[in-house]
Every structure is written in structure tokens, then in C-alpha cells.
């Protein structure tokens, strides 16, 4: 067997560069890009190898380790988990900064490869710069913090370990059940150590995403349950998106006339005007979807992890005999709440299930109820989003504007604060896959970084970021990254003067407004409260920017943003008293004991919603 004498860093990058994936009959590089901030822990060895392999995957420079890793997460989502972004940092704080991004990828079941510099395996120069020393466990470093937020974790203490670690890391990231981030710690001295690697280790390999097949007994059980149901309902989640099962889902629902509701991750799978689309489900969903859940006697959950915002903290399903059937590639998700599970790929389950059901269809009255509920909800949304020349627009009105101005292939991105709920409730989908609402980890700061990563993945379409002033202030430096690298975004900053949605939760539960809106923060200033000049700030980062002072001016400003040669930021002041809502309950922790009558009253009112909560079954 032939060998190649290579350093750890050389072998690592050469192996990654040899990995390919087949997508719709075309073979592409599995790793489409890398994001890097170099320091002493990754520049001398790994950095040079990334430079030498830019023809396979380019390396883009971020401004913050967390945000560049978030950009890699959005890149993977834009590619439906079929291509992967790499993020590399130095030792210590650089690595620690990426822990949050790993949490986003882990929660949302998205692939991300993290390559973090580490302290010296030899320990001869210890303690080194940026090393956190643990007196009773000298092997413990900052990189061990990733263990709780990654699907695969390893530390390379000898070059030969790559032959085991890298194939397992890739297998994890491409597994439809265990998909998530992989983290590999690279001690600084080991990166430069050499070994005689087998030449065969670097032969090109073409990967494909596995499709776990359903068992006949599970399909038959699902068919039996469906045929006895009077009011079946489909919950379509992000797994439908990743499986490529959208067309199969629509065909299945139409043939058997089963109403469909969408999770946040499953939004835009069906056109808004589809007669079986009953709207978004859950605490940030719609009256129409939630009312259908209240009455459903069978729920077919496809590709969803059934998060609390989806289920209204498990209060939406009111029929005591409701049967839950869950189709999911992940055993853990498929078996939640003692569901009748089908542990398999969504597309390859829907199609045989369709055939086994034959010509069976749901009662027409159930379908008509769904249409009536949806029509009523559409009237509510139309009223919220309608243009009105007011002093300050609502979130819903700005969402309505953006909704009407995008083109096919464009994607709107948001993550935290009030915007995920406002977009989920009020978005009327014309085009599929037009939303990336990160509401699994609900990570403030995802928005701008994700817009950059999405644009790298989808350069021919607009990447439209909708972000609140709070999230913008938390992480905005990838506006400059997008200008530096030539990946134009449109960023809509909705300024409501702080963390308004959390103040709403705070005051709705009887608590005093404190530390959320800027006006409610502790201060020792003796001057008027200054407000951030987001336009000047964005211009200072190299973007074009303007303040949209009137909703009537928004369309023209948006068109200027579309025509611009670089990232364009639109700033809109938002009325922080106007919120969208739906008929749903969501559990939050409230004080059992208090001297404040407002808190006592709020808890009593809150507990009334618990009467409908399913207790794990």
C-alpha cells in the first residue's frame, strides 16, 4: 500500500477536499466553504492548508467566531443539509465563541464542522496563551465545552487518529437521524506532526444521504389508524423539507383530502392559498391550525420534533382519544409522547403509505371546516398587514410589505425577538422555501450571520434579513463580512427600542417592566436617552443604508436595496405596542408564591390553560 507523509493539518484538509456528494444526479464538493478567524492556534498549519485548497472550497473571513459559524449553519440549511460549511478558530476564547453556534446546529439538526485549535498535547510549554488550566484535570480545555452541543466530538492527539475520526464525523453530519455538528479539537503541536498516511485515505468519495425505509408492519398500523379516523390532520415539519418530500406530501394530502398545518421549520411547504393548508401551528401560529388541532382525532406528524411552540406546550390536542402517528428518521423524535412511530425517511414513507391507503379520503365536512377556519384567519392576517399611513407601523405591516416584494428563490431570515412569531403568523407563502426562521435555539445574532451564509449558498437570489434592534446590536459585524466578500444582503432593521417582546411577556405575567426596553434599564446618566443611529452604523461597516420614515416609502426603498451593488440596510421604527396573537397557550415558569397581586392573578389565569395539557401520552 502506498503512503504519503503528511502533517495532521495537510492530511485533514486533503481528506475534506476529497469528499463529494451526489445531489440530484450532480456531484459536488461536500464541503462548500470554510469560515475562519486565524490565531496562533490555527494559522501556522491549518491556515496554510485552507489557502492551498481554495479551488475546492473557498475560505471566507468572519469578524466574530460565533457569527461565522452561524453563517456555516445557514449555509447548510440553504442546501437542505446536503452540503456542509466549515468553521475554524484559534484556542480559548475563539473556540468558546463558537459553542453557541454549535447549539444552534445541534438543536436544528443541521451539519456543521468545527475545527478548533487546542493547547499542546506535549504540555511542555504549558500554560500557553489562552489556556484555561484545570488543576485536577490537565487534559480539560475550553474545547470540552462543546461536548453538550455536538453530535460528534474528538481531540486529535496523533495524526493517525484522523483515519478514524474524519469518516465518523462526516457520517454523523450526513446521518438523517443524528445530523448535527461535529467538533474536532486540534492541539497546536499535533497539527504540524507528520505520519505516513495510506494513499487510499485520500481517494475521492461520493456520499449520498441515506433514506431509512419504513417497516411494513408500521405502515399497516398507520393505514389502519387513518382509515378509522374521522378528523385526521397532518403536521408538516422541517423533515419534509430535508427529505425532499414536498411534492409527495402535497400529492398525499390532495389524494386523501387530509388538512395540513405547518411547523415553523415546515413553513412555506404549501402555498398559502392551497385548499388543504390550514396555516401555521402553535403558540406563534394561527387560530385556524390550532382549532383544527383541538378537534383532530388523529395527528400524522411528519418530520417534526414537536417543540413546545408547535404543540402549545402540548395543550392543542383536546380530543382525549387522539392518536399520534409520527414519521421521523430519528428514533428519539418519532417516539415522543408515546407516538405510534414510523422510524424512516419522510418521502419514502409517504409514498408507500399513499399506495396502501388506496382511494380512502377524509370526510368532506372536516375539509370544509379547515377551509372555513383558514379563511377566517386569512381575513385577520390581511387586516394586520394592510397598509395604513400611521405614525409607526407594526411588525405585521412590515412583514406584509416584504412578503409582497420578494421574488421566487429569495429567502427571508430571522431568529429571535418578536419577528419569528410575526413572520410565522402573518407570512402568506407564494413561493416554497422562502423562510429561514431559526426558532429551535432562537439565537439572537443568528440573523445577519445567517443572511451572509445563505447568500454564499444561494448567490443568484436575494438574502433578506429581518432583525430587531436588540439582535442587531448583539451581533452585526457580518454586514462588513458581506461587504468584504462580495455577498450582498438586504437587512431590514425593525427598531422598537429594546427587547420589546420580552417586556411584553414580563408585563403580561404581572411583573414590572424592567431591563428590556431601553427606557426601563438601570442608568446613572444625566442626559437624554440616546438612540442608536443604525443607518450611520451600517454605513460605517461599508453597507448602503437609509431610514424608512414612512411605510408608504418602503416599496421604493426596498427596490433601491434590490438594485444596490452591496449590502443594503433599511431601518424602520416599529410600534412596540402592536402585536399579533393567536389562540394558543404556552407554558412559562411563574412564581407559586408572591406578595404582588398582579403576579398572583397572572399565575391563576395562566394555570387555567393547563387543563388541556397532555401528560406525556
XYZ file of C-alpha atoms in Angstrom:
617
model
C 0.000 0.000 0.000
C 1.365 3.403 -0.997
C 1.727 6.097 1.631
C 2.024 9.873 1.784
C 3.958 11.569 4.548
C 1.786 14.489 5.584
C 1.213 16.613 8.636
C -2.067 16.409 10.515
C -3.210 19.708 9.001
C -2.224 18.660 5.475
C -3.999 15.326 5.756
C -7.085 16.858 7.347
C -7.714 19.383 4.598
C -6.737 16.989 1.795
C -9.263 14.473 3.097
C -12.020 17.072 3.369
C -11.278 18.274 -0.150
C -11.700 14.725 -1.481
C -15.236 14.344 -0.107
C -18.069 14.777 -2.597
C -21.826 14.408 -2.583
C -24.365 13.497 -5.227
C -27.266 15.959 -5.405
C -29.992 15.378 -7.987
C -27.604 13.463 -10.214
C -24.809 16.040 -9.971
C -21.616 15.509 -7.970
C -20.348 18.470 -5.936
C -17.819 19.066 -3.186
C -19.370 18.046 0.129
C -17.704 20.940 1.913
C -18.692 24.043 0.007
C -16.950 26.703 2.045
C -14.943 27.436 5.145
C -15.129 30.365 7.555
C -12.042 31.302 9.501
C -10.634 33.697 12.036
C -6.981 32.829 12.457
C -4.949 32.961 15.634
C -1.860 31.265 16.958
C -3.827 28.042 17.406
C -4.834 27.527 13.773
C -2.929 29.855 11.463
C 0.524 28.310 11.039
C -0.537 24.821 9.960
C -4.271 24.663 9.238
C -4.459 28.155 7.742
C -1.865 27.395 5.085
C -3.717 24.236 4.028
C -7.000 26.105 3.674
C -5.197 28.608 1.463
C -3.844 25.829 -0.758
C -7.305 24.246 -1.226
C -9.403 27.307 -2.063
C -10.160 25.919 -5.507
C -12.202 23.178 -3.760
C -13.786 25.235 -1.015
C -13.065 28.952 -0.515
C -12.315 30.306 2.941
C -14.195 33.431 3.983
C -13.031 35.659 6.823
C -15.556 36.383 9.543
C -15.480 39.125 12.155
C -16.658 37.011 15.089
C -16.229 33.283 15.657
C -19.827 32.742 16.722
C -21.282 34.581 13.768
C -19.084 32.925 11.157
C -20.107 29.507 12.498
C -23.748 30.644 12.353
C -23.156 31.580 8.724
C -21.988 27.997 8.143
C -25.176 26.717 9.800
C -27.354 28.816 7.479
C -25.270 27.634 4.526
C -26.123 24.024 5.371
C -29.811 24.814 5.815
C -29.930 26.578 2.468
C -28.512 23.405 0.910
C -31.099 21.216 2.671
C -28.355 19.604 4.802
C -26.638 18.209 1.706
C -23.588 20.494 1.744
C -21.565 21.481 4.782
C -19.724 24.589 5.925
C -16.542 24.517 7.998
C -15.709 26.977 10.783
C -12.267 27.186 12.339
C -10.966 29.209 15.261
C -7.894 29.533 17.423
C -7.558 28.375 21.028
C -9.507 29.609 24.040
C -11.945 32.499 23.504
C -12.145 31.937 19.754
C -13.243 28.365 20.292
C -15.549 29.248 23.187
C -17.280 31.812 20.997
C -18.457 29.020 18.689
C -20.216 26.997 21.381
C -23.441 28.959 20.842
C -23.352 28.299 17.106
C -22.885 24.603 17.816
C -26.022 24.785 19.961
C -27.959 26.243 17.025
C -26.793 23.464 14.711
C -27.456 20.765 17.310
C -30.968 21.978 18.129
C -31.950 22.372 14.484
C -30.407 19.057 13.362
C -28.009 20.795 10.950
C -24.475 19.761 9.939
C -21.516 21.953 10.886
C -17.834 21.036 11.035
C -15.912 22.884 13.748
C -12.116 22.770 13.706
C -10.781 24.376 16.866
C -7.198 24.935 17.843
C -6.219 23.412 21.182
C -3.424 23.530 23.730
C -0.242 21.487 23.287
C -0.559 17.726 23.515
C 3.016 17.541 24.827
C 2.222 20.035 27.617
C 5.864 21.165 27.527
C 5.107 24.896 27.100
C 2.120 24.897 29.482
C 0.443 27.103 30.452
C 0.161 28.640 26.996
C -1.598 31.786 25.903
C -5.397 31.468 26.261
C -5.200 28.172 28.147
C -7.710 27.652 30.937
C -5.960 25.426 33.458
C -7.849 22.827 35.486
C -5.667 21.758 38.357
C -7.197 18.308 38.875
C -7.658 17.548 35.161
C -4.856 18.945 32.991
C -6.369 17.425 29.829
C -9.505 19.567 30.134
C -9.636 22.580 27.793
C -12.206 25.057 26.517
C -12.973 22.635 23.696
C -14.518 20.163 26.131
C -17.387 22.661 26.453
C -18.569 21.568 23.015
C -19.496 18.092 24.237
C -23.004 19.148 25.276
C -23.804 20.799 21.933
C -22.263 18.484 19.338
C -23.222 15.122 17.861
C -19.590 14.111 17.355
C -16.546 15.239 19.365
C -12.920 14.209 19.172
C -9.441 15.512 20.000
C -6.631 14.547 17.640
C -3.642 13.619 19.775
C -1.790 11.827 16.975
C -2.010 12.223 13.160
C -3.131 8.617 12.695
C -6.367 9.342 14.576
C -7.649 11.257 11.544
C -8.234 7.991 9.696
C -10.856 7.089 12.285
C -12.189 10.480 13.341
C -12.890 12.121 9.980
C -15.039 9.348 8.424
C -17.082 9.120 11.630
C -17.544 12.893 11.814
C -18.797 13.018 8.229
C -21.058 10.007 8.727
C -22.638 11.790 11.690
C -23.192 15.042 9.819
C -24.835 13.211 6.909
C -26.975 10.894 9.023
C -30.651 11.894 8.713
C -31.285 10.802 12.309
C -28.146 12.015 14.100
C -27.429 15.019 11.889
C -25.770 17.815 13.783
C -22.439 19.499 14.415
C -19.129 17.690 14.591
C -16.239 19.212 16.529
C -12.578 18.240 16.167
C -10.012 19.724 18.551
C -6.560 20.203 17.063
C -3.666 20.612 19.517
C -1.160 23.085 18.108
C 1.828 20.761 18.106
C -0.140 17.840 16.643
C -1.269 19.952 13.675
C 2.339 20.035 12.463
C 3.272 16.425 13.254
C 3.699 14.084 10.283
C 2.705 10.463 9.632
C 2.707 8.084 6.688
C -0.948 8.139 5.623
C -2.279 5.451 3.250
C -2.794 6.975 -0.191
C -6.198 5.330 -0.383
C -7.387 7.506 2.511
C -7.429 10.473 0.143
C -9.248 8.897 -2.787
C -12.367 10.880 -3.766
C -15.509 9.577 -2.133
C -19.038 10.352 -3.277
C -21.562 10.419 -0.436
C -25.330 10.266 -0.502
C -27.894 10.894 2.214
C -29.381 7.640 3.470
C -33.139 7.154 3.356
C -34.167 4.787 6.176
C -37.011 2.618 4.931
C -40.290 2.091 6.806
C -41.246 -1.343 8.069
C -44.350 -2.885 6.564
C -45.881 -3.571 9.963
C -45.616 0.123 10.869
C -47.142 1.213 7.576
C -50.018 -1.218 8.001
C -50.686 0.021 11.522
C -50.737 3.619 10.284
C -53.144 2.735 7.471
C -55.494 1.010 9.917
C -55.463 4.030 12.215
C -56.003 6.514 9.380
C -58.935 4.601 7.930
C -60.758 4.672 11.248
C -60.100 8.379 11.821
C -62.836 10.936 11.230
C -60.739 14.063 11.664
C -57.128 13.358 10.670
C -54.598 16.176 10.461
C -51.061 16.348 9.074
C -48.347 18.354 10.849
C -45.617 19.063 8.296
C -42.192 19.832 9.759
C -38.682 20.587 8.611
C -38.017 16.911 7.939
C -40.306 17.160 4.902
C -38.055 19.916 3.615
C -34.820 17.968 4.150
C -36.225 14.748 2.715
C -37.298 16.460 -0.493
C -40.804 15.245 0.264
C -42.748 18.435 -0.508
C -44.337 17.156 -3.732
C -45.094 13.777 -2.140
C -46.729 15.498 0.838
C -48.943 17.685 -1.337
C -49.949 14.762 -3.533
C -50.731 12.606 -0.463
C -52.816 15.322 1.192
C -54.735 16.065 -2.013
C -55.475 12.435 -2.847
C -56.752 11.614 0.643
C -58.100 15.084 1.437
C -56.265 15.477 4.729
C -55.827 19.044 6.037
C -52.235 20.166 6.662
C -50.712 22.517 9.223
C -47.078 23.636 9.188
C -44.460 23.987 11.913
C -42.052 26.929 11.883
C -39.392 24.762 10.200
C -42.000 23.484 7.749
C -43.376 26.887 6.760
C -43.914 27.548 3.030
C -44.132 23.847 2.125
C -47.669 24.533 0.888
C -48.788 27.696 -0.905
C -50.860 29.882 1.368
C -53.906 29.561 -0.918
C -53.805 25.765 -1.109
C -57.261 24.492 -0.079
C -55.767 21.993 2.402
C -53.359 24.475 4.009
C -54.837 25.318 7.402
C -51.972 27.590 8.439
C -49.073 27.553 10.900
C -49.477 25.595 14.114
C -48.739 26.508 17.691
C -48.157 29.334 20.120
C -46.823 31.524 17.317
C -49.138 30.012 14.724
C -52.714 30.587 13.689
C -56.215 30.226 15.087
C -57.078 28.090 12.056
C -54.359 25.475 12.598
C -54.821 25.416 16.352
C -58.593 24.996 16.143
C -58.096 22.061 13.782
C -55.681 20.547 16.310
C -58.289 20.999 19.055
C -60.719 18.727 17.183
C -58.386 16.267 15.435
C -58.788 12.608 16.399
C -55.579 11.569 14.597
C -52.418 13.588 14.019
C -49.873 12.452 11.458
C -46.666 14.302 12.409
C -44.121 14.202 9.588
C -40.543 15.318 10.171
C -41.110 17.384 13.304
C -39.564 17.241 16.760
C -42.808 18.610 18.256
C -41.293 21.546 20.105
C -43.387 23.364 22.726
C -44.111 26.282 20.404
C -45.513 23.747 17.914
C -47.738 21.926 20.394
C -48.725 24.897 22.555
C -46.835 23.129 25.340
C -48.966 20.085 24.474
C -52.324 21.811 25.056
C -53.542 21.968 21.441
C -54.814 18.407 21.146
C -58.122 18.332 23.018
C -59.659 15.016 21.871
C -58.849 12.586 24.746
C -58.666 9.704 22.279
C -56.431 11.494 19.781
C -53.895 9.108 18.211
C -50.451 10.444 17.344
C -48.531 8.862 14.463
C -45.013 10.194 13.995
C -42.903 9.719 10.861
C -39.303 10.639 11.577
C -35.849 9.394 10.658
C -34.779 9.932 14.266
C -35.982 7.366 16.786
C -35.901 9.916 19.611
C -38.239 12.294 17.789
C -40.503 9.574 16.425
C -41.277 8.181 19.882
C -42.186 11.390 21.682
C -45.429 11.323 23.681
C -45.755 7.580 23.115
C -46.493 8.102 19.444
C -47.192 5.244 17.075
C -43.864 5.649 15.306
C -42.563 5.049 11.813
C -38.800 5.482 12.009
C -37.999 6.218 8.397
C -37.422 8.831 5.727
C -40.399 11.132 5.141
C -40.562 10.830 1.348
C -40.021 7.081 1.310
C -42.768 6.666 3.922
C -45.377 8.969 2.416
C -45.289 7.221 -0.955
C -45.973 3.622 0.214
C -48.450 4.909 2.793
C -50.276 6.618 -0.045
C -50.425 3.398 -2.039
C -51.668 1.346 0.902
C -54.471 3.812 1.637
C -55.865 3.323 -1.852
C -58.798 5.614 -2.594
C -59.650 6.376 1.034
C -60.457 10.016 1.719
C -61.426 12.105 4.724
C -64.985 13.281 5.291
C -65.717 16.378 3.239
C -67.105 18.165 6.299
C -63.713 18.033 8.021
C -62.017 19.530 4.979
C -64.649 22.257 4.775
C -64.067 23.111 8.414
C -60.379 23.577 7.623
C -61.202 25.877 4.720
C -63.547 27.968 6.837
C -61.023 28.254 9.672
C -58.286 29.262 7.237
C -60.472 31.839 5.505
C -61.223 33.463 8.849
C -57.531 33.527 9.726
C -56.601 34.990 6.329
C -59.003 37.855 6.977
C -57.238 38.525 10.281
C -53.803 38.473 8.616
C -54.956 40.711 5.787
C -56.229 43.208 8.327
C -52.976 43.174 10.290
C -50.694 43.523 7.300
C -52.757 46.058 5.351
C -51.036 49.323 4.556
C -52.035 52.231 6.738
C -50.179 55.510 6.979
C -49.677 55.611 10.732
C -47.060 57.270 12.887
C -45.320 53.946 13.489
C -46.038 50.703 11.635
C -46.500 47.360 13.322
C -44.251 44.373 12.775
C -47.080 42.737 10.822
C -47.293 45.635 8.376
C -43.571 45.479 7.643
C -43.789 41.697 7.244
C -46.658 42.200 4.809
C -44.584 44.636 2.794
C -41.610 42.286 2.500
C -43.955 39.372 1.745
C -45.292 41.196 -1.304
C -41.914 42.348 -2.629
C -39.837 39.149 -2.762
C -39.283 37.036 -5.865
C -39.146 33.289 -6.308
C -35.934 31.917 -4.813
C -35.461 34.776 -2.357
C -35.240 33.837 1.299
C -36.233 35.813 4.394
C -34.220 35.073 7.527
C -34.988 35.791 11.178
C -34.404 34.168 14.532
C -35.239 35.900 17.784
C -37.396 38.517 19.479
C -40.809 39.398 18.092
C -40.077 38.739 14.424
C -40.250 34.897 14.398
C -43.828 34.998 15.679
C -44.827 37.927 13.471
C -43.419 36.292 10.346
C -44.739 32.835 11.191
C -48.233 34.145 11.864
C -48.502 36.616 9.023
C -46.439 35.231 6.138
C -48.598 34.255 3.162
C -46.434 31.922 1.120
C -46.364 32.259 -2.637
C -43.000 30.555 -3.107
C -41.692 27.430 -1.340
C -38.619 27.578 0.897
C -38.884 31.361 1.220
C -38.303 31.424 5.001
C -35.456 30.522 7.354
C -36.890 31.147 10.819
C -34.393 29.814 13.375
C -36.728 29.197 16.284
C -35.265 25.991 17.632
C -32.473 27.675 19.607
C -33.940 31.152 18.951
C -30.433 32.544 18.829
C -30.130 36.310 18.959
C -27.425 37.246 16.478
C -28.182 34.440 14.010
C -29.963 36.777 11.623
C -27.216 38.850 9.992
C -24.695 35.999 10.047
C -27.249 33.643 8.511
C -28.038 36.150 5.800
C -24.368 36.086 4.819
C -24.185 32.281 4.842
C -27.429 31.967 2.906
C -26.153 34.337 0.210
C -22.971 32.273 -0.181
C -25.168 29.196 -0.692
C -27.700 30.941 -2.973
C -25.807 33.713 -4.796
C -28.422 34.190 -7.512
C -31.231 35.132 -5.109
C -31.825 37.834 -2.542
C -30.914 37.076 1.050
C -33.285 39.216 3.135
C -32.599 39.567 6.838
C -35.330 40.800 9.164
C -33.841 41.630 12.543
C -34.841 43.568 15.639
C -32.659 46.283 17.102
C -31.775 44.059 20.069
C -30.444 41.196 17.945
C -28.745 43.646 15.600
C -26.802 45.191 18.470
C -25.861 41.761 19.756
C -24.200 40.657 16.508
C -23.951 42.735 13.344
C -20.342 42.547 12.177
C -21.118 40.211 9.295
C -22.572 43.194 7.494
C -18.920 44.021 6.984
C -18.175 40.361 6.159
C -20.750 40.509 3.375
C -19.217 43.718 2.011
C -15.687 42.336 2.317
C -16.512 39.085 0.499
C -18.994 40.485 -2.032
C -22.103 38.663 -0.787
C -24.873 41.241 -0.861
C -27.781 41.092 1.588
C -30.815 43.225 2.286
C -31.137 43.846 6.023
C -34.379 45.232 7.455
C -33.784 46.516 10.987
C -37.020 46.836 12.963
C -36.250 49.236 15.791
C -38.632 49.032 18.739
C -36.280 50.446 21.345
C -35.042 47.312 23.075
C -36.203 43.763 23.771
C -39.882 44.581 23.396
C -41.233 41.055 23.046
C -39.688 40.036 26.376
C -41.079 43.114 28.050
C -44.479 42.016 26.731
C -44.029 38.601 28.362
C -42.742 40.291 31.507
C -45.739 42.593 31.915
C -48.289 40.020 30.713
C -47.267 37.816 33.627
C -47.768 40.532 36.209
C -44.145 41.560 36.509
C -42.839 45.109 36.360
C -41.272 46.330 33.112
C -37.541 46.195 33.810
C -34.267 45.893 31.867
C -35.792 45.085 28.470
C -36.806 48.299 26.770
C -34.064 50.934 26.812
C -36.318 53.249 28.787
C -36.632 50.608 31.541
C -32.909 49.993 32.057
C -30.950 50.950 35.144
C -28.890 54.071 34.469
C -26.783 56.744 36.114
C -26.870 59.090 33.129
C -27.853 62.734 33.495
C -28.603 63.267 29.821
C -31.437 62.307 27.467
C -31.555 58.678 26.342
C -29.596 58.348 23.085
C -30.869 56.031 20.383
C -28.570 54.121 18.082
C -28.152 55.601 14.610
C -28.395 52.307 12.730
C -28.060 53.997 9.352
C -24.722 55.584 10.233
C -23.580 52.369 11.886
C -24.350 50.268 8.798
C -22.633 52.795 6.556
C -19.633 52.627 8.844
C -19.496 48.879 8.109
C -19.377 49.586 4.384
C -23.037 48.984 3.539
C -25.545 51.298 1.951
C -28.297 52.293 4.373
C -31.328 54.525 4.775
C -34.062 55.262 7.298
C -37.562 54.491 6.035
C -39.568 57.151 7.813
C -42.938 56.152 6.387
C -44.436 52.796 5.462
C -45.558 54.401 2.223
C -41.901 54.806 1.281
C -40.978 51.196 1.968
C -41.609 49.770 -1.522
C -39.339 52.285 -3.234
C -36.632 51.840 -0.583
C -36.785 48.065 -0.979
C -36.365 48.385 -4.735
C -33.295 50.567 -4.167
C -31.943 47.856 -1.901
C -32.523 45.228 -4.589
C -30.688 47.316 -7.171
C -27.728 48.101 -4.928
C -24.242 46.727 -5.582
C -23.651 45.702 -1.986
C -25.416 45.010 1.298
C -28.211 47.489 1.912
C -29.728 48.218 5.325
C -33.250 49.589 5.761
C -34.156 50.898 9.217
C -37.801 51.083 10.253
C -39.105 52.285 13.609
C -41.731 49.876 14.968
C -44.674 50.414 17.290
C -43.785 48.287 20.320
C -47.397 48.090 21.496
C -48.857 46.327 18.433
C -48.502 42.563 18.471
C -50.020 39.691 16.559
C -51.520 36.828 18.537
C -53.347 33.555 18.116
C -55.492 31.232 20.176
C -52.860 29.152 21.974
C -51.297 28.622 25.389
C -47.588 28.420 26.117
C -46.067 27.321 29.396
C -43.624 29.613 31.174
C -42.396 29.367 34.729
C -44.392 31.628 37.054
C -43.996 32.223 40.776
C -46.115 29.970 43.005
C -45.740 32.428 45.871
C -45.721 36.217 45.632
C -46.791 39.318 47.539
C -47.669 41.039 44.269
C -51.387 40.660 43.432
C -50.648 41.169 39.711
C -48.334 38.190 39.667
C -50.805 36.071 41.641
C -53.599 36.955 39.218
C -51.397 36.246 36.199
C -50.445 32.830 37.558
C -54.067 31.931 38.236
C -55.009 32.930 34.701
C -52.028 31.066 33.256
C -52.865 27.877 35.107
C -56.318 27.796 33.542
C -54.653 26.882 30.245
C -53.019 23.831 31.760
C -56.292 21.943 31.981
C -55.831 20.823 28.361
C -52.194 19.754 28.687
C -51.330 16.190 27.674
C -49.302 14.477 30.381
C -46.766 12.687 28.250
C -49.216 10.366 26.483
